[in-house]
Coordinates of C-alpha atoms and ligand atoms in Angstrom, one line a residue:
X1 CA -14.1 7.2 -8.6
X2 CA -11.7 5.8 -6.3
X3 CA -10.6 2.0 -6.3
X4 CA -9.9 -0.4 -3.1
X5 CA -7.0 -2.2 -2.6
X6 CA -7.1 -4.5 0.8
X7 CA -3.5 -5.3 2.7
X8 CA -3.9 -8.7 3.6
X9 CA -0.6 -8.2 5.8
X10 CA -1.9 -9.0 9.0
X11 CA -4.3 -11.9 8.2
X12 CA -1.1 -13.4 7.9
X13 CA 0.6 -11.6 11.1
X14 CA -2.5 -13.6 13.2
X15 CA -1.4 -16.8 11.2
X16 CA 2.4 -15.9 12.5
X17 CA 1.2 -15.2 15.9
X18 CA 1.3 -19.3 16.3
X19 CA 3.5 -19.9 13.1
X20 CA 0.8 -22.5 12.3
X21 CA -1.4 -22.5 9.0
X22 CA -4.2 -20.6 9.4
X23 CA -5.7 -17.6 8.9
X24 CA -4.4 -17.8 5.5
X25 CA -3.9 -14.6 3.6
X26 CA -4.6 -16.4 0.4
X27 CA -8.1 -17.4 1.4
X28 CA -8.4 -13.8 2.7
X29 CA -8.1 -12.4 -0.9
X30 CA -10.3 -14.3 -2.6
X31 CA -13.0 -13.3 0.2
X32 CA -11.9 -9.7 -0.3
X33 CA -12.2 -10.1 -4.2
X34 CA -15.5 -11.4 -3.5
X35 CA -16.2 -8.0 -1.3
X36 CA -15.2 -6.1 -4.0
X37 CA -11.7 -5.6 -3.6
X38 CA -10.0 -3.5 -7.1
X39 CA -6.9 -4.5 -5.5
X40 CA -4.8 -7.1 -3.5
X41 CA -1.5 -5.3 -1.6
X42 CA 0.9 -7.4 0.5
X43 CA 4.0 -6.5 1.8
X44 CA 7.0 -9.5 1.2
X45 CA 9.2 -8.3 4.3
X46 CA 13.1 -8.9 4.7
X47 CA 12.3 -10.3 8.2
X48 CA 9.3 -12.2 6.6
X49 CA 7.3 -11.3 9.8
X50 CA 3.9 -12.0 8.1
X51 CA 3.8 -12.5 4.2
X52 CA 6.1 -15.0 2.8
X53 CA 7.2 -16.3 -0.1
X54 CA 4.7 -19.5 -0.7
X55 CA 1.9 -16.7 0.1
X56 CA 3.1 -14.1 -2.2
X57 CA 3.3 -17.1 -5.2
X58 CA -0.5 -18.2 -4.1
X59 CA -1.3 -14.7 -4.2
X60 CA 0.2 -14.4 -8.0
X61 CA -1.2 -17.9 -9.1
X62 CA -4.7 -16.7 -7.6
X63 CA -5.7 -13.5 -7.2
X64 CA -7.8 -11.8 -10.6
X65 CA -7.5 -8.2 -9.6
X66 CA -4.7 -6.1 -9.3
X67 CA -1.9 -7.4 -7.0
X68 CA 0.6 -4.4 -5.8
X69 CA 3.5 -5.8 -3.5
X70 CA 4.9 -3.8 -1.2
X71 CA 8.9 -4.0 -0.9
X72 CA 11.8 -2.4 -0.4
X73 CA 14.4 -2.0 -2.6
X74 CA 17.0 -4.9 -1.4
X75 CA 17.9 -6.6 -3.9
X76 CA 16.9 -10.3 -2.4
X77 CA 13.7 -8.8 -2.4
X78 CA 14.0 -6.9 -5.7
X79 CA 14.8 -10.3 -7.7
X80 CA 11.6 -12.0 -6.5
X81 CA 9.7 -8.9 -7.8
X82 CA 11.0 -9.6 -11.0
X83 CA 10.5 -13.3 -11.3
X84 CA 7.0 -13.0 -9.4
X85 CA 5.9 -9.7 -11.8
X86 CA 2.7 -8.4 -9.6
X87 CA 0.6 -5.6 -11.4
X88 CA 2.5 -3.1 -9.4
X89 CA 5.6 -2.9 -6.9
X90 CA 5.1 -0.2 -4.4
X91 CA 8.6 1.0 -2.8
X92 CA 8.9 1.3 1.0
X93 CA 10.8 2.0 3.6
X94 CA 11.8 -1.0 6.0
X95 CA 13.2 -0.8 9.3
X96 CA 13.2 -4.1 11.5
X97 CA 12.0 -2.6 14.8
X98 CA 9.1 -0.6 13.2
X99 CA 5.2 -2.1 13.9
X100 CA 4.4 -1.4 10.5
X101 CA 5.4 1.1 7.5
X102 CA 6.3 4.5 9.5
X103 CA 6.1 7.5 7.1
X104 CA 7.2 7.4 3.6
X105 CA 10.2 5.9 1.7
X106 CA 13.1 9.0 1.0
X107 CA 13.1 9.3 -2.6
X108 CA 15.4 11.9 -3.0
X109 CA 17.6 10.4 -0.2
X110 CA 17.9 7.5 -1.8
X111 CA 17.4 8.4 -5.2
X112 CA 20.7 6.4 -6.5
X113 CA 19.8 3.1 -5.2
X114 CA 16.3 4.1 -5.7
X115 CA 16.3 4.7 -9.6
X116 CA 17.7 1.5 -11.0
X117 CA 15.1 -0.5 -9.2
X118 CA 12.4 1.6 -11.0
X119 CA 14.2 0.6 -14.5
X120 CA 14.3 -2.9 -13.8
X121 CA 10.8 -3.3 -12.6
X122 CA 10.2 -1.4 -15.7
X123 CA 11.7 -4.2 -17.5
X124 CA 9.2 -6.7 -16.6
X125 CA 6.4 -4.8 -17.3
X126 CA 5.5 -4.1 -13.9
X127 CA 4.2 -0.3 -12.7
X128 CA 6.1 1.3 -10.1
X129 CA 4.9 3.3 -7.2
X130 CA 7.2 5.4 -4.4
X131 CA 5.4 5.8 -0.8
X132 CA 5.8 8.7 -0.1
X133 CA 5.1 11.8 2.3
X134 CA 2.9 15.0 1.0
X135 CA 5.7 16.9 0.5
X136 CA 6.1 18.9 -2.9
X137 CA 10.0 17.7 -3.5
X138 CA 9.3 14.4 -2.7
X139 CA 6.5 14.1 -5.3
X140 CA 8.9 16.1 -8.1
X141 CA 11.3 13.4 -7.3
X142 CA 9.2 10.9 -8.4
X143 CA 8.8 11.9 -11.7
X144 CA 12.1 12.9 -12.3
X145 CA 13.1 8.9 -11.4
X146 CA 10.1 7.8 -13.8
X147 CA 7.3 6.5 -11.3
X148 CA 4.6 5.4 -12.8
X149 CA 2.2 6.5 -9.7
X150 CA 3.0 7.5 -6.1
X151 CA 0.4 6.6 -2.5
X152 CA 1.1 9.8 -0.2
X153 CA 0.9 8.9 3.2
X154 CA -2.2 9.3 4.7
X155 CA -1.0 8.8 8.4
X156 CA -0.4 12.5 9.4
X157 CA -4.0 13.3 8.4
X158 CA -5.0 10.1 10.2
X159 CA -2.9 10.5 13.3
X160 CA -3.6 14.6 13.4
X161 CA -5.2 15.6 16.5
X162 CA -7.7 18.3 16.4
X163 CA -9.2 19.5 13.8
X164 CA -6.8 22.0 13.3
X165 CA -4.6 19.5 12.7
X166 CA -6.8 17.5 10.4
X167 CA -7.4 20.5 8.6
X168 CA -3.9 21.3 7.7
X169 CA -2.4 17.2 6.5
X170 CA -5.7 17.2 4.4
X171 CA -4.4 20.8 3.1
X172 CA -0.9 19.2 2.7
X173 CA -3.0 15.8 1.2
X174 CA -4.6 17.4 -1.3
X175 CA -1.4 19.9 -2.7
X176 CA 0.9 16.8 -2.9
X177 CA -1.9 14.7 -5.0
X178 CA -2.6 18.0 -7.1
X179 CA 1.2 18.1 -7.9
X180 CA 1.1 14.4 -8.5
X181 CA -1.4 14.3 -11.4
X182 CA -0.1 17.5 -12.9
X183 CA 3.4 16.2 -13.1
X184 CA 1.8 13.0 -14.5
X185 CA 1.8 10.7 -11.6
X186 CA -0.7 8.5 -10.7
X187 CA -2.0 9.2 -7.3
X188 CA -2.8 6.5 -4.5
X189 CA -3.5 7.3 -0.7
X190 CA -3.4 4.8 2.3
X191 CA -1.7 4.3 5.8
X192 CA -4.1 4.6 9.3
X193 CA -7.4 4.7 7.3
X194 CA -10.3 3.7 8.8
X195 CA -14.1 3.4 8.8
X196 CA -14.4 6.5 10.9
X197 CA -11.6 8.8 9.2
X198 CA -11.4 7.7 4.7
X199 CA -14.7 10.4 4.5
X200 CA -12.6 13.5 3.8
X201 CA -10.0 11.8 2.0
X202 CA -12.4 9.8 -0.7
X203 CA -13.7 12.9 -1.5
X204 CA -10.3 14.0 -3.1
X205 CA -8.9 12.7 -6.3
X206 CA -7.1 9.4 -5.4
X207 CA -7.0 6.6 -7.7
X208 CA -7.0 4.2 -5.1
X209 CA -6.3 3.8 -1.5
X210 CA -4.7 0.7 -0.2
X211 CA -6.1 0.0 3.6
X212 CA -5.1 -3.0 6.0
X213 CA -5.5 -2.8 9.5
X214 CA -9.0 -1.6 9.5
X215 CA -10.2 -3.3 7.2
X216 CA -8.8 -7.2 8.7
X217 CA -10.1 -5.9 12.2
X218 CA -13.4 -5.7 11.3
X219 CA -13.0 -8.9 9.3
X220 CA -12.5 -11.0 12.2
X221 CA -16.0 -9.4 13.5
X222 CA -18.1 -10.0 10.4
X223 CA -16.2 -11.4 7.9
X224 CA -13.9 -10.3 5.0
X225 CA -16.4 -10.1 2.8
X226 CA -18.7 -7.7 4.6
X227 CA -15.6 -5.7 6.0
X228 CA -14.3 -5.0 2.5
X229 CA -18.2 -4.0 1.6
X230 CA -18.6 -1.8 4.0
X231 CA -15.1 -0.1 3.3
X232 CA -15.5 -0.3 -0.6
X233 CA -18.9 1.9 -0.3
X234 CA -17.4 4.5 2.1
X235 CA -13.7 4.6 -0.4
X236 CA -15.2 4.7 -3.3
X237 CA -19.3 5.2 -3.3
X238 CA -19.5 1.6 -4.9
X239 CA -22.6 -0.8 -3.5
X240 CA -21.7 -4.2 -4.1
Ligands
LIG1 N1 0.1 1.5 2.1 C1 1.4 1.2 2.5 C2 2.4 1.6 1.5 C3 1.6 0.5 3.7 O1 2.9 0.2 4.0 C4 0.6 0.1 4.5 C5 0.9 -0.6 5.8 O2 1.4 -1.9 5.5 C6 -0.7 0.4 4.1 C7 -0.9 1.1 2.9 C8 -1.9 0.0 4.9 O3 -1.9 0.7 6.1 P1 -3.0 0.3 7.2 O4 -2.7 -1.1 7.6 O5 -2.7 1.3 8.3 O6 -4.3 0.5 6.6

């Protein structure tokens, strides 16, 4: 059975709307915990634009579930990994003009620059997990640079129009996660998953899916609590 992790990213992107104190992302995971979060995810950008660094040490201090920061691999950013040591480090890409996380991080690309960040999270004791796209190299790649676990991108399946469409990134889903497990990866899924569209994809074999935008916008209707219920039952088949 699937687990839930809840991006708190843009309960904190309202809070920088009017750089003033509230919502605060901290308060939002402990309501998500008490939803029946599995997981916390934040993502500490370079630009800062919503997360910072007094939320990300909160969110160490308080949160009891799993806590999986999203980062890239600078190495300003790779240090506070290491002295913060979250569960798991998930590795992005990060451009400054994007809206959020477009597509996954190049692993093969970058595979240099890439591989001694995976050694010295590693060295802390923390897991390490590549974003990445569906695509069978990618996922190879991985392994060969000693990921612990990989989340495919979810966002062609949730951005496919058509059913056609649909048809063929949850084709492309499910290869890539098969890959994944057999090559001894752990397999995540998340990016553009809603309400309407996580049916198909929580009936595959993901560990755990890590959703954000959905899930916050449905918060601010009925509450973080109810939002990440509602979500955990339709992810995972859990009742809360
Ligand atoms: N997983 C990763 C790696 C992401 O970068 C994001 C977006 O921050 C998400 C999951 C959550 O995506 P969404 O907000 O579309 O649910």
């Amino acid at each position: 059975m699937a687990k839930l992790g809840v991006n708190i990213d843009h309960v904190a992107t309202v809070r920088q709307a009017r750089r003033t104190i509230e919502p605060d992302p901290v308060w939002a995971a402990a309501e998500a915990q008490l939803g029946g979060a599995d997981g916390i995810t934040f993502h500490l950008r370079e630009d800062r634009r919503h997360i910072n660094d007094r939320d990300a040490a909160l969110l160490k201090q308080t949160v009891t579930c799993k806590l999986n920061m999203e980062m890239s691999i600078a190495p300003a950013i790779v240090r506070i990994a290491e002295n913060l040591r979250p569960n798991q480090c998930t590795l992005v890409p990060e451009r400054r003009q994007e809206l959020t996380t477009e597509g996954g991080l190049d692993v093969i690309r970058f595979k240099r620059r890439i591989a001694p960040v995976v050694q010295r999270l590693h060295r802390k004791g923390i897991e390490v997990s590549a974003f990445i796209e569906p695509i069978a190299e990618q996922v190879k790649m991985c392994a060969d640079l000693d990921f612990d676990a990989i989340e495919l991108w979810t966002g062609g399946y949730a951005h496919a129009r058509g059913a056609r469409a649909r048809k063929r990134s949850l084709k492309q889903l499910e290869t890539a996660l098969e890959l994944g497990w057999e090559r001894g990866l752990v397999v995540h899924g998340g990016h553009g998953l809603t309400y309407d569209n996580i049916g198909p994809v929580a009936e595959m074999e993901f560990e755990e899916f890590n959703i954000g935008h959905s899930i916050v916008a449905r918060a601010i209707l009925v509450g973080m609590r109810e939002a990440v219920r509602q979500m955990k039952v339709l992810a995972t088949g859990v009742f809360q």
